[in-house]
Each structure stands twice: as structure tokens, then as C-alpha cells.
Coordinates of C-alpha atoms (C1' of nucleotides) in Angstrom, one line a residue:
Chain A
M1 CA 0.0 0.0 -0.1
S2 CA 1.2 3.5 0.7
G3 CA 4.2 4.4 2.8
R4 CA 1.9 5.2 5.8
S5 CA 2.7 3.6 9.0
T6 CA 0.4 0.8 10.0
F7 CA -1.3 0.4 13.3
Y8 CA -3.2 -2.7 14.3
V9 CA -5.3 -2.9 17.3
T10 CA -7.5 -5.7 18.5
T11 CA -10.3 -6.3 21.2
P12 CA -10.4 -9.5 22.9
I13 CA -12.5 -12.0 21.0
Y14 CA -15.7 -12.3 23.0
Y15 CA -16.8 -15.6 24.3
V16 CA -20.4 -16.4 23.1
N17 CA -21.8 -17.9 26.1
D18 CA -22.5 -14.2 27.3
V19 CA -24.7 -11.5 26.2
P20 CA -22.7 -8.1 25.7
H21 CA -22.3 -6.1 28.8
I22 CA -20.3 -3.0 30.0
G23 CA -17.2 -4.9 30.0
H24 CA -17.2 -5.8 26.3
A25 CA -18.3 -2.4 25.4
Y26 CA -15.5 -0.7 27.5
A27 CA -12.8 -2.8 25.9
T28 CA -14.0 -2.2 22.5
L29 CA -14.5 1.3 23.2
A30 CA -10.8 1.8 24.1
C31 CA -10.0 0.2 20.9
D32 CA -12.3 2.5 18.9
V33 CA -10.9 5.5 20.4
I34 CA -7.4 4.6 19.6
A35 CA -8.3 3.5 16.0
R36 CA -10.1 6.7 15.3
F37 CA -7.4 8.9 16.8
K38 CA -4.6 6.8 14.7
R39 CA -6.7 7.3 11.5
L40 CA -7.0 11.1 12.2
D41 CA -3.3 11.1 12.8
G42 CA -2.6 9.6 9.3
Y43 CA -1.9 6.0 10.2
D44 CA -3.0 3.1 8.0
V45 CA -5.3 1.4 10.8
H46 CA -6.6 -1.9 11.2
F47 CA -9.0 -2.5 14.0
L48 CA -10.3 -6.0 14.7
T49 CA -12.9 -7.4 17.0
G50 CA -15.1 -10.5 16.9
T51 CA -16.2 -13.8 18.8
D52 CA -14.6 -16.7 20.0
E53 CA -17.2 -19.7 19.3
H54 CA -15.6 -22.9 20.2
G55 CA -15.4 -25.2 23.3
Q56 CA -17.2 -27.6 25.3
K57 CA -19.1 -24.9 27.2
V58 CA -20.6 -23.5 24.0
E59 CA -21.4 -27.3 22.6
K60 CA -23.4 -27.8 25.8
A61 CA -25.2 -24.5 25.9
A62 CA -26.2 -25.1 22.2
A63 CA -27.6 -28.5 23.0
A64 CA -29.5 -27.2 26.0
A65 CA -30.9 -24.4 23.7
G66 CA -31.7 -27.2 21.3
L67 CA -29.6 -25.6 18.7
T68 CA -26.7 -27.0 16.6
P69 CA -23.5 -25.2 18.0
Q70 CA -23.3 -23.4 14.5
A71 CA -26.8 -22.0 14.8
F72 CA -26.3 -21.1 18.4
T73 CA -23.1 -19.3 17.7
D74 CA -24.4 -17.4 14.7
K75 CA -27.2 -16.1 17.2
V76 CA -25.1 -15.0 20.0
S77 CA -22.2 -13.7 17.6
Q78 CA -24.8 -11.4 16.2
S79 CA -25.5 -9.9 19.4
F80 CA -21.7 -8.7 19.7
R81 CA -22.1 -7.4 16.2
D82 CA -25.1 -5.3 17.2
L83 CA -23.0 -3.7 19.9
I84 CA -20.8 -2.1 17.1
G85 CA -24.0 0.2 16.1
V86 CA -25.1 0.7 19.5
M87 CA -21.7 1.9 20.6
N88 CA -20.8 3.6 17.4
F89 CA -17.5 1.5 16.9
S90 CA -15.6 1.7 13.7
P91 CA -13.8 -1.8 13.3
D92 CA -12.4 -2.8 10.3
G93 CA -12.9 -6.5 10.8
F94 CA -15.1 -8.8 12.6
I95 CA -13.7 -12.2 13.0
R96 CA -15.5 -15.5 14.1
T97 CA -13.4 -18.5 15.3
T98 CA -15.8 -20.8 13.1
E99 CA -14.7 -19.3 9.9
K100 CA -12.8 -21.3 7.3
R101 CA -9.7 -19.2 7.2
H102 CA -9.4 -19.4 11.0
Y103 CA -9.5 -23.3 10.9
A104 CA -6.7 -22.7 8.1
A105 CA -4.6 -20.2 10.2
C106 CA -4.9 -22.4 13.4
Q107 CA -3.9 -25.6 11.6
A108 CA -1.0 -23.9 9.8
L109 CA 0.1 -22.6 13.1
W110 CA -0.1 -26.1 14.8
E111 CA 1.9 -27.7 11.9
K112 CA 4.7 -25.0 12.5
L113 CA 4.8 -25.8 16.2
V114 CA 5.0 -29.5 15.5
A115 CA 7.7 -28.8 13.0
A116 CA 9.6 -26.7 15.5
G117 CA 9.4 -29.5 18.1
D118 CA 7.6 -27.9 20.5
I119 CA 4.4 -30.2 20.4
Y120 CA 4.3 -33.8 21.5
L121 CA 1.7 -36.4 22.3
G122 CA 1.4 -37.3 25.9
K123 CA -1.3 -37.9 28.6
Y124 CA -3.3 -35.7 30.7
A125 CA -5.1 -36.8 33.9
G126 CA -6.7 -34.7 36.3
W127 CA -9.9 -33.3 38.1
Y128 CA -11.8 -31.3 35.0
S129 CA -14.5 -28.8 35.3
V130 CA -16.7 -28.8 32.3
R131 CA -17.9 -25.3 33.2
D132 CA -14.4 -23.9 33.8
E133 CA -12.9 -25.7 30.9
A134 CA -10.1 -26.4 33.3
F135 CA -8.1 -29.0 35.0
Y136 CA -7.4 -28.7 38.5
A137 CA -4.5 -30.2 40.8
D138 CA -5.6 -32.6 43.3
S139 CA -4.9 -30.2 46.1
E140 CA -7.0 -27.5 44.5
T141 CA -10.3 -29.5 44.8
E142 CA -12.4 -30.7 47.7
V143 CA -15.3 -32.7 48.4
G144 CA -18.3 -30.8 49.6
T145 CA -20.7 -31.9 52.1
D146 CA -23.0 -33.4 49.3
G147 CA -20.5 -35.6 48.3
K148 CA -19.5 -33.8 45.2
R149 CA -15.9 -32.8 44.3
R150 CA -15.5 -29.1 43.4
A151 CA -12.4 -26.8 42.5
G152 CA -12.3 -25.2 46.0
P153 CA -15.2 -24.8 48.4
V154 CA -17.4 -22.9 46.2
G155 CA -16.0 -23.7 42.7
N156 CA -17.6 -25.8 39.9
E157 CA -18.2 -29.4 40.1
V158 CA -15.0 -31.5 38.8
E159 CA -14.7 -35.0 37.4
W160 CA -11.7 -37.3 37.0
V161 CA -10.7 -37.3 33.3
E162 CA -7.9 -39.1 31.6
E163 CA -7.0 -38.6 28.1
P164 CA -4.3 -38.5 25.6
S165 CA -3.4 -34.7 24.7
Y166 CA -0.9 -33.0 22.9
F167 CA 1.4 -30.8 24.9
F168 CA 3.0 -27.5 24.1
K169 CA 6.8 -27.4 25.7
L170 CA 6.0 -24.2 27.4
S171 CA 8.4 -25.4 30.2
A172 CA 11.2 -24.7 27.6
W173 CA 10.4 -21.0 27.1
G174 CA 10.7 -19.6 30.6
D175 CA 14.0 -17.8 30.0
R176 CA 13.3 -16.8 26.7
L177 CA 9.9 -15.2 27.9
L178 CA 11.7 -13.3 30.6
E179 CA 14.5 -12.1 28.3
F180 CA 11.7 -10.9 25.8
Y181 CA 9.9 -8.9 28.8
D182 CA 13.3 -7.5 29.7
K183 CA 13.9 -6.3 26.1
N184 CA 10.5 -5.2 25.6
P185 CA 9.6 -3.2 28.6
R186 CA 6.3 -1.7 27.1
F187 CA 5.0 -5.2 26.1
I188 CA 2.9 -5.4 29.3
A189 CA 0.9 -2.6 30.6
P190 CA -0.1 -1.4 33.1
E191 CA 3.0 -1.9 35.4
S192 CA 1.5 -3.9 38.1
R193 CA 0.3 -6.6 35.5
R194 CA 3.9 -6.7 34.1
N195 CA 5.0 -7.5 37.5
E196 CA 2.5 -10.3 38.2
V197 CA 3.5 -11.9 34.7
I198 CA 7.2 -11.7 35.3
S199 CA 6.7 -13.2 38.8
F200 CA 4.3 -16.0 37.3
V201 CA 7.0 -17.0 34.7
K202 CA 9.9 -16.8 37.2
G203 CA 7.9 -19.3 39.5
G204 CA 8.4 -21.7 36.5
L205 CA 6.4 -23.0 33.5
Q206 CA 5.0 -26.5 32.8
D207 CA 4.2 -27.7 29.6
L208 CA 0.7 -26.8 28.4
S209 CA -1.9 -29.3 27.3
V210 CA -3.2 -28.1 24.0
S211 CA -5.7 -30.6 22.8
R212 CA -8.9 -32.5 23.8
T213 CA -10.5 -35.5 22.8
S214 CA -13.7 -35.1 25.2
F215 CA -15.8 -33.1 22.8
S216 CA -15.9 -32.0 19.3
W217 CA -16.8 -28.5 18.8
G218 CA -13.8 -27.0 17.8
I219 CA -10.6 -27.2 15.4
P220 CA -9.3 -30.6 14.6
V221 CA -5.7 -31.2 15.1
P222 CA -4.0 -31.8 11.8
G223 CA -3.5 -35.6 11.2
D224 CA -5.1 -36.7 14.2
P225 CA -8.7 -35.1 14.0
K226 CA -10.1 -37.0 17.1
H227 CA -8.1 -34.4 19.0
I228 CA -9.5 -30.8 19.1
M229 CA -7.3 -27.9 19.8
Y230 CA -7.1 -26.3 23.0
V231 CA -9.8 -23.2 22.8
W232 CA -6.9 -20.5 23.9
L233 CA -4.6 -21.8 21.2
D234 CA -7.6 -21.5 18.8
A235 CA -8.6 -18.2 20.2
L236 CA -5.4 -16.3 20.3
T237 CA -4.7 -17.2 16.6
N238 CA -7.8 -15.0 15.5
Y239 CA -5.2 -12.1 15.5
I240 CA -3.1 -13.3 12.8
T241 CA -6.0 -15.3 11.1
E242 CA -7.2 -11.7 10.2
C243 CA -4.0 -10.7 8.6
G244 CA -4.0 -13.9 6.4
Y245 CA -1.7 -16.3 8.1
P246 CA 0.1 -18.3 7.0
D247 CA -0.2 -16.2 3.6
E248 CA 2.3 -13.5 4.3
S249 CA 1.5 -12.2 0.7
N250 CA -1.9 -11.4 2.0
P251 CA -2.4 -7.5 1.9
L252 CA -3.4 -7.4 5.5
W253 CA -0.2 -9.1 6.5
R254 CA 1.3 -5.7 6.5
F255 CA -0.5 -5.3 9.9
W256 CA 1.3 -7.8 11.6
P257 CA 2.8 -7.7 14.4
A258 CA 0.0 -5.9 16.2
D259 CA 0.7 -2.6 17.8
L260 CA -1.8 -3.1 20.6
H261 CA -3.9 -6.1 22.1
I262 CA -6.5 -4.6 24.5
I263 CA -7.8 -7.1 26.8
G264 CA -9.5 -7.7 30.3
K265 CA -7.1 -8.0 33.2
D266 CA -8.3 -11.7 33.8
I267 CA -6.9 -13.0 30.4
I268 CA -3.5 -11.5 30.8
R269 CA -1.7 -14.9 31.2
F270 CA -3.0 -16.2 27.8
H271 CA -1.8 -13.0 25.9
C272 CA 1.4 -12.3 27.8
V273 CA 2.9 -15.8 28.4
F274 CA 1.3 -18.2 26.1
W275 CA 0.7 -16.2 23.0
P276 CA 4.2 -14.8 22.6
A277 CA 5.6 -18.5 23.5
F278 CA 3.4 -19.7 20.6
L279 CA 4.5 -17.1 18.1
M280 CA 8.2 -17.4 19.0
A281 CA 8.0 -21.2 18.7
A282 CA 6.5 -20.8 15.3
G283 CA 9.0 -18.0 14.1
V284 CA 6.1 -15.4 14.0
A285 CA 6.7 -11.9 15.2
T286 CA 5.3 -11.1 18.6
P287 CA 2.7 -8.2 19.3
K288 CA 4.2 -5.0 20.5
R289 CA 1.9 -4.2 23.4
V290 CA -0.8 -5.9 25.6
F291 CA -2.8 -3.6 27.7
A292 CA -5.1 -5.0 30.5
S293 CA -8.1 -3.0 31.6
G294 CA -9.9 -3.3 34.7
W295 CA -13.2 -4.4 35.8
W296 CA -16.4 -2.2 36.2
T297 CA -18.6 -2.4 39.5
T298 CA -21.9 -0.7 39.9
E299 CA -22.4 1.9 42.7
G300 CA -19.8 0.0 44.6
Q301 CA -21.1 -3.4 44.1
K302 CA -19.6 -6.2 42.1
I303 CA -21.7 -6.9 38.8
S304 CA -23.5 -10.2 39.0
K305 CA -26.2 -12.0 37.3
S306 CA -28.2 -12.7 40.6
L307 CA -28.0 -9.0 41.5
G308 CA -29.2 -8.1 38.0
N309 CA -27.0 -4.9 38.2
A310 CA -25.1 -5.2 34.9
I311 CA -24.8 -2.0 32.9
D312 CA -26.6 -2.5 29.8
P313 CA -25.0 -0.4 27.0
V314 CA -28.4 0.0 25.2
A315 CA -30.1 1.3 28.2
A316 CA -27.2 3.6 29.2
T317 CA -26.8 5.0 25.8
A318 CA -30.6 5.6 25.5
E319 CA -30.8 7.5 29.0
F320 CA -27.6 9.5 28.7
G321 CA -26.9 9.7 25.1
L322 CA -24.2 7.6 23.2
D323 CA -21.3 10.1 23.4
P324 CA -21.6 11.2 27.1
F325 CA -21.6 7.5 27.8
R326 CA -18.5 6.9 25.8
Y327 CA -16.8 10.1 27.3
F328 CA -17.8 9.1 30.9
L329 CA -16.3 5.6 30.6
L330 CA -12.8 6.8 29.5
R331 CA -12.7 10.1 31.5
E332 CA -13.9 8.8 35.1
V333 CA -11.4 5.9 35.6
P334 CA -7.7 5.7 34.7
F335 CA -7.5 3.2 32.0
G336 CA -6.1 0.1 33.7
N337 CA -7.6 0.6 36.7
D338 CA -11.0 -1.0 38.1
G339 CA -13.9 1.5 38.0
D340 CA -17.1 2.1 39.7
F341 CA -20.1 2.9 37.6
Q342 CA -22.2 5.5 39.6
R343 CA -25.1 7.3 38.1
R344 CA -24.4 10.5 40.0
A345 CA -20.8 10.5 38.9
L346 CA -22.1 10.1 35.3
I347 CA -24.4 12.8 35.4
G348 CA -21.9 15.0 37.2
R349 CA -19.5 14.5 34.3
L350 CA -22.3 14.9 31.9
N351 CA -23.3 18.5 33.2
A352 CA -20.1 19.8 34.5
D353 CA -17.7 18.7 31.7
L354 CA -19.8 18.6 28.6
A355 CA -23.0 20.7 29.1
N356 CA -21.3 23.5 31.3
A357 CA -17.8 23.7 30.2
Y358 CA -17.5 22.3 26.5
G359 CA -21.1 22.6 25.3
N360 CA -21.8 26.0 26.7
L361 CA -18.4 27.4 25.6
C362 CA -19.5 26.4 22.1
Q363 CA -23.0 27.8 22.5
R364 CA -21.8 31.3 23.9
V365 CA -19.2 31.7 21.2
L366 CA -21.3 30.5 18.3
S367 CA -24.3 32.6 19.4
I368 CA -22.3 35.9 19.5
V369 CA -20.9 35.1 16.3
A370 CA -24.2 34.5 14.9
K371 CA -25.7 37.5 16.4
S372 CA -23.0 40.0 16.0
C373 CA -20.7 38.8 13.4
G374 CA -23.1 38.3 10.6
E375 CA -23.1 34.4 10.8
K376 CA -19.9 34.2 9.3
V377 CA -16.4 33.5 10.6
P378 CA -15.3 37.0 11.9
P379 CA -12.2 38.8 10.5
K380 CA -8.8 37.8 12.4
G381 CA -7.5 41.1 13.2
T382 CA -4.4 41.7 15.1
L383 CA -3.5 39.3 17.7
V384 CA -2.5 40.2 21.2
E385 CA -0.4 38.2 23.8
A386 CA -3.6 36.8 25.5
D387 CA -4.9 35.5 21.9
T388 CA -1.8 33.9 21.0
A389 CA -1.5 32.3 24.5
L390 CA -4.8 30.7 24.2
L391 CA -4.1 29.6 20.6
D392 CA -0.7 28.3 21.5
R393 CA -1.9 26.2 24.2
A394 CA -4.8 24.6 22.0
T395 CA -2.1 23.9 19.4
G396 CA 0.3 22.4 22.1
L397 CA -2.6 19.9 22.9
L398 CA -1.9 17.7 19.9
A399 CA 1.5 16.6 21.0
V400 CA 0.1 16.1 24.5
V401 CA -2.6 14.0 23.7
R402 CA -0.5 11.9 21.2
A403 CA 1.8 11.1 24.1
E404 CA -1.1 10.3 26.4
F405 CA -2.5 8.0 23.6
D406 CA 0.8 5.9 23.4
E407 CA 0.3 5.2 27.0
Q408 CA -3.3 4.6 26.4
A409 CA -3.8 7.2 29.5
F410 CA -7.3 8.4 27.9
H411 CA -8.2 10.2 31.2
R412 CA -5.2 12.1 31.3
A413 CA -5.5 13.2 27.3
L414 CA -9.1 14.5 28.4
T415 CA -7.9 16.3 31.3
S416 CA -5.4 18.2 29.2
I417 CA -7.9 19.1 26.7
W418 CA -10.4 20.2 29.0
E419 CA -7.8 22.4 30.7
V420 CA -7.8 24.3 27.5
I421 CA -11.6 24.4 27.5
A422 CA -11.4 26.0 30.9
D423 CA -8.8 28.5 29.7
A424 CA -11.2 29.4 26.7
N425 CA -14.1 30.0 29.3
R426 CA -11.8 32.3 31.2
Y427 CA -10.8 34.3 28.0
V428 CA -14.1 34.8 27.1
D429 CA -14.8 36.6 30.5
A430 CA -11.6 38.4 30.4
Q431 CA -12.3 39.8 27.1
A432 CA -15.9 40.5 27.6
P433 CA -16.8 40.5 23.9
W434 CA -20.3 41.8 24.7
A435 CA -18.5 45.1 26.2
L436 CA -16.4 45.3 23.0
A437 CA -19.4 45.3 21.0
K438 CA -19.9 48.9 22.0
T439 CA -16.3 50.1 22.4
D440 CA -14.2 48.3 19.7
P441 CA -16.2 46.0 17.3
V442 CA -13.0 45.1 15.3
R443 CA -11.2 43.8 18.6
R444 CA -14.5 42.1 19.3
D445 CA -14.3 40.2 15.9
T446 CA -10.5 39.1 16.6
V447 CA -11.6 37.8 20.0
M448 CA -14.5 35.8 18.5
W449 CA -12.2 34.6 15.9
V450 CA -9.6 33.3 18.4
L451 CA -12.3 31.5 20.4
A452 CA -13.8 29.8 17.4
E453 CA -10.4 28.8 16.2
T454 CA -9.6 27.4 19.7
I455 CA -12.9 25.4 19.7
R456 CA -11.9 24.0 16.1
R457 CA -8.6 22.8 17.5
V458 CA -10.0 21.3 20.8
T459 CA -12.8 19.5 18.8
L460 CA -10.6 18.2 16.2
L461 CA -8.8 16.2 19.4
V462 CA -12.2 15.2 21.0
Q463 CA -13.3 13.7 17.7
P464 CA -12.0 10.0 18.7
F465 CA -14.1 10.1 22.0
M466 CA -17.2 11.7 20.7
P467 CA -17.7 11.4 17.0
D468 CA -21.4 12.5 16.6
S469 CA -21.0 15.4 18.7
T470 CA -17.8 16.7 17.4
A471 CA -19.2 16.4 14.0
K472 CA -22.1 18.6 14.8
I473 CA -19.9 21.2 16.4
L474 CA -17.4 21.0 13.5
D475 CA -20.5 21.5 11.1
Q476 CA -21.3 24.5 13.1
L477 CA -18.0 25.9 12.2
A478 CA -18.1 24.9 8.8
V479 CA -15.0 22.8 8.8
P480 CA -15.2 20.7 5.6
A481 CA -14.8 17.1 6.1
E482 CA -11.4 16.8 4.5
A483 CA -10.1 19.5 7.2
R484 CA -10.9 17.4 10.0
T485 CA -7.8 15.3 10.3
F486 CA -4.8 16.1 12.2
A487 CA -3.1 17.0 9.1
A488 CA -5.4 19.9 8.9
F489 CA -4.8 21.0 12.6
D490 CA -2.9 24.1 11.4
R491 CA -5.5 25.0 8.7
E492 CA -7.2 27.9 10.5
L493 CA -10.7 29.2 10.1
A494 CA -11.1 31.3 7.0
S495 CA -12.8 34.7 8.1
G496 CA -15.9 35.3 6.0
T497 CA -17.0 31.8 5.9
T498 CA -20.9 31.5 6.3
L499 CA -21.8 29.5 9.3
P500 CA -25.0 27.6 10.0
K501 CA -27.4 28.4 12.8
P502 CA -26.0 27.2 16.1
Q503 CA -27.5 24.6 18.0
G504 CA -26.6 23.0 21.6
V505 CA -24.8 19.8 21.4
F506 CA -24.7 18.6 24.9
P507 CA -27.8 19.4 26.9
R508 CA -27.9 19.2 30.5
F509 CA -29.2 15.8 32.2
V510 CA -32.1 16.6 34.4
E511 CA -33.4 13.6 36.5
P512 CA -36.8 12.9 35.2
A513 CA -38.1 13.0 38.6
A514 CA -36.8 16.6 39.3
A515 CA -38.0 17.8 35.9
A516 CA -41.3 16.7 36.8
S517 CA -41.8 18.5 40.2
Chain B
rG1 C1' 1.7 -19.8 52.3
rG2 C1' 4.2 -16.7 48.5
rG3 C1' 3.7 -12.2 45.4
rC4 C1' 1.8 -7.4 43.3
rC5 C1' -1.1 -3.0 44.0
rC6 C1' -3.8 0.3 47.2
rG7 C1' -5.4 3.2 51.7
rU8 C1' -4.3 11.6 51.0
rA9 C1' -10.0 17.2 51.9
rG10 C1' -17.6 15.6 51.5
rU11 C1' -16.4 12.5 46.8
rU12 C1' -13.1 11.1 42.7
rC13 C1' -8.1 11.5 42.6
rA14 C1' -2.7 14.1 41.7
rG15 C1' 1.5 14.3 44.5
rU16 C1' 7.5 8.9 45.4
rG17 C1' 12.7 13.3 50.4
rG18 C1' 12.6 19.8 50.8
rU19 C1' 8.8 26.1 51.3
rU20 C1' 2.3 27.3 55.0
rA21 C1' 0.1 18.9 51.0
rG22 C1' -2.6 20.2 45.4
rA23 C1' -6.7 19.6 41.5
rA24 C1' -11.7 18.5 40.0
rC25 C1' -16.5 17.8 41.4
rG26 C1' -19.8 19.4 45.4
rA27 C1' -20.6 23.6 49.3
rG28 C1' -20.4 29.2 50.9
rC29 C1' -19.7 34.3 49.3
rC30 C1' -18.6 38.0 45.4
rG31 C1' -18.8 39.4 40.3
rC32 C1' -20.6 39.2 35.0
rU33 C1' -24.7 38.6 31.8
rC34 C1' -22.7 36.5 25.7
rA35 C1' -24.5 31.4 27.0
rU36 C1' -27.5 25.4 28.2
rA37 C1' -29.8 29.1 36.1
rA38 C1' -24.2 28.3 31.9
rC39 C1' -19.1 31.6 33.1
rG40 C1' -15.4 33.9 36.1
rG41 C1' -13.1 35.3 41.1
rU42 C1' -12.9 34.0 45.9
rU43 C1' -13.4 31.0 50.7
rA44 C1' -13.4 26.6 53.5
rU45 C1' -12.3 21.6 55.0
rG46 C1' -7.3 17.2 55.7
rU47 C1' -3.7 14.2 63.1
rC48 C1' -1.6 12.3 54.1
rG49 C1' -4.8 4.3 57.6
rC50 C1' -2.0 2.9 62.7
rA51 C1' 2.9 2.6 65.3
rG52 C1' 7.9 2.8 65.0
rG53 C1' 12.5 3.9 62.4
rU54 C1' 16.3 6.4 58.9
rU55 C1' 17.3 11.8 57.7
rC56 C1' 19.0 18.3 59.0
rG57 C1' 14.1 17.2 56.6
rA58 C1' 9.1 11.9 54.9
rA59 C1' 2.4 11.8 52.4
rU60 C1' 7.1 10.4 49.7
rC61 C1' 12.5 5.6 52.0
rC62 C1' 12.7 1.2 55.7
rU63 C1' 10.0 -2.2 59.5
rG64 C1' 5.4 -3.8 61.9
rC65 C1' 0.3 -3.9 62.3
rC66 C1' -4.9 -2.8 60.4
rG67 C1' -8.0 -2.3 56.4
rG68 C1' -9.2 -3.4 51.0
rG69 C1' -8.2 -5.3 45.8
rC70 C1' -5.6 -8.5 42.8
rC71 C1' -2.3 -12.9 40.8
rU72 C1' -0.7 -17.9 42.4
rA73 C1' -1.2 -22.8 35.6
rC74 C1' -4.7 -23.5 31.9
rC75 C1' -13.3 -19.7 32.9
rA76 C1' -15.1 -13.8 29.4

RNA sequence: GGGCCCGUAGUUCAGUGGUUAGAACGAGCCGCUCAUAACGGUUAUGUCGCAGGUUCGAAUCCUGCCGGGCCUACCA
């Protein structure tokens, strides 16, 4: 393709035994905002999401629902596809592990691992939990008062299983993984997760059972189709399937290695230990960075099915608006931390940050321009120090926000942007354009130009977070579509351009009960 | 058991050796009136979890304790 730098970002692929909730929406939102930012910044971006559809759990859930596994996964996978529209995500690809191309990629990777001598046939015996799809050591299980053996006192029921299994020689990769982490300090973020992984690997690695014979809903092992590939070997491979693996002449292969895998903190081991080991063993380049996001609680409580307190993205966006919801999720909590979803906090952000600070800034500026400047971008007169100070701060944001995005520090990026919004509000008060209207209309016009131009610069940077709302604001500034990327960051508003009638973009949120009284 | 992280104003957090510990939101007061009862200015609040120690000096380093979260082999 062109000489542009590529940027490949992925969500976890979502397991289809669950309906989409805030956790899924959150991880994908983070990827979406990054993908949008990188596109605006001129990168050749590929943004992948999808669903993980194999395994014994899915096979059983399908049977329980009276459906074939394929029909069952078709249905659930669609609910994740629907989330894209609800949240206004912008993926370039949606992968399903039940696709043909994925079978081919997994089997090709398997054969590479065999050829490299990293896979051998052995036997696995142990306590197995169907529900967990996991084996447990004898010491990890105990027999309850009902006579059933469980994985821990409150775990799921386990049964003794012995089966032939292929193993991946993970035990041989400990030192090479530690060296890899050492040479790639940015590979795992945040820092505390990196510490956990390194400590885990230093504790010693055992070979990994990578096939099952106890069920059939999965990808057959090449040459030994009684064996089904371990679901994680299957699932992780999706990231290279998308790029055409093993066909390196596929045009999408230019995106590998991935720049960023965003995942939930629960699956960090698979992505930071197994995945790089598989890839190194197969002679495939390793991804550059894995970022583990935290979990959300609701009003201080753990989200659970029994409490029924899960945040439904459809309901949340319907009540508060899509963009405010997107903004809140990334502004309220430092990315990587756990977060608490509080209604009061969301309304606070919506009113204080969006309606009052940003929305009202746009409104007060645009309405003066409409009323007093003939509905045109006013003439840019001679700039004084206060003007250039504000404009320079807005311009400086681009570099600041870029740096914060490199760390996935969305909340800090937004904080920096909102500091300039506050500066702009202070500037309005200090310049008092309503007073200048009587004493010095020329100066008033310059002040209004400075403000409109500041809003333009700020809004360009807010686009990845709130694409719809910012599009409306840029429309009101008559910024043409092709001038909305960062390449056009320095393309100032042209005086004399006709502007449409201003309209509020971020209405205040009033509790329905309060509005009624 | 081992390991990692955290405990700072009503709330969410920043601050990792050095002036009277900061910000935002919320609260009070004042100003302004272009604007979405928005904006600006200003005031107030904290034994920086507890107890020791190192240091000329600690929220910041060390030790112990208390409290919370997480990881500890294959569940998103």
C-alpha cells in the first residue's frame, strides 16, 4: 500500500456464552477511540474485534438451547455485532473463530509448532471442570458436604478425566520469555500487571495441554482429528488469521505484528505468556504491546447476574446519550484501573464537563458570532498576547494528547484537553466581547475568531471520543470534512466563511423526577 | 503460604525526600450577563490508615500492624 505507518489494534474476541455488557463495551470502546485517533493522525489502521465460538461450554449451551453449535453461535455472535452499532464502534474487521480461514490459520500454526518440535503427544489426567474448561490439581479440589468434588469450596463441580493430549513445551520457554519481557519493557501494561506476569513466569512454567478429545466443537488437530485444539490456542490465533496467516502475501499481513492488544485483566496470562511463546516457537513476530483493562462495578457492588445490576450499554446510551456515555467511561477512571459506575458521577460529568464547560463554551461563542458577526467566521485582526497564549495552548494539545494515547492514558488526554476548554471560558470572561461590541467591534471580531479557532482545535482532538457530537460542532464551524484530520490541524478558520445556525450539542441532564416536580 | 497494588479534603484522585500537602466535582460568598440558572473570581475543609525507624528534613524511604483489591497454571 502507501508508505503510511500501519497500526493494528485488537479487542479480545468475546466468548459467545455471554450477552454483551459494559465490560465488552468498555474494551472495544478503548480500541475504537485509539483506532479513530490513529486514523486522524494519518496511520493506516486496522481495528479488529470478533467472537470466540468454540469449546465444550458452547457445545453444551447449544444442546441445552436445542440448537446446533453453529446455529447457536450465529445467534450470539450477532448480538456482539449489534453492539458495534449501539456504541458507534468503527472496526475494520469482525472475526469469528468458526470461519474457514481461521481453521486454516490455526492448523498452519499447529504444524509450525510441530515442525519446530514444540508439540508432543502425552497424556493428561486430572480433575476437570466442564464449566471452567479447566483441569485442577488434586490439592485445588475438595469434596463438599453433598459428596461432590469441586474446584475449591465454592468452585464448579469437577470429574476425573484421563485423556491423551498434545502438549506444548511451555516449560522450555521461561527464560526466553523473561528475556523478551526484559527487552520489551512496553510489552505489558499497566506496570502492576507486568510485575505479576514476570513473577508468574519466574515461578517456573509447565508444559501446556493443547488438545482435547472429550468434545468435538472446535478445530481438529491436523493428522489426528480425534483431537480438538485447546480453545486458547484457537482463540489467540484469531489475531493473525485476520492478517492472512500463513499467507504472508495477503495484503493485510502488513499489519502484523499487532501494535496493541487491549484485553481484560483476567486473560493476561494467555496474552502475555502463552501467546508470545506460541509465536516465538512458530517463528512469527510477537505483538508490541498488551494492555489489560480493569473491571467495572456498579454503585460499589460487584456486577453479578443474581443482583441483576449489570450495566446494559443499550439502556445507558438511550438514557444519557451515546457520546456522554463514551466520554464518561474513558474520563472517569484511569485506563487499567478498576472503575465504579455511579449514576451520580456520570450525571456530574455530563453536566459539568460536557454541558457546562464544553457545550456552553461552544454555544456562547457561536451565538455571539451568529448575532453580531453576520453568521460568518469573523475577521482575524491583530492578535495580542492573550490571543496567542490561548491559541498556542490549543495547538500544543496535539503533542500532549498523542503522548497520552501512546500510553493509553485516555483520562489524562481528556484532562489536558479540558484544561484548555477552561482557559477558553476564562478568556471569554476576560475579553468580555459583549462589552467590546460597544467600544471596539473590530477587537470583538478578533476575540471571536480566536475563540472559534480554539474550539476548532480542541474539537478535532475530541473527535475520537465523541464522534457524533464533535461532527455537529465542526459542522457549525463549517469545517469541511477533509479538514478534520490532524494533518489539517493548522488550517485555520477562514474569515468570511458562512456559518449555519448554532445549536446546543450537549444538553444538561435533568433527572426525570426533578423535571416533573 | 508466596507475590503485586492500594489506603491523601464530603467525593474522585494528583503528588514517590525539601517552602504554610494540591486539582476537579460538590458547598459558601462575590462578580458578570454572551451562553445550556451556564461562565469567572474567591473562601473553607485534611492528626496524608496506625505505630515505630532512617534523615537536617517523609504523604514520599525502611520495619511492623490494621483495612481493601488482585495474581498464584490453563473460565469472558
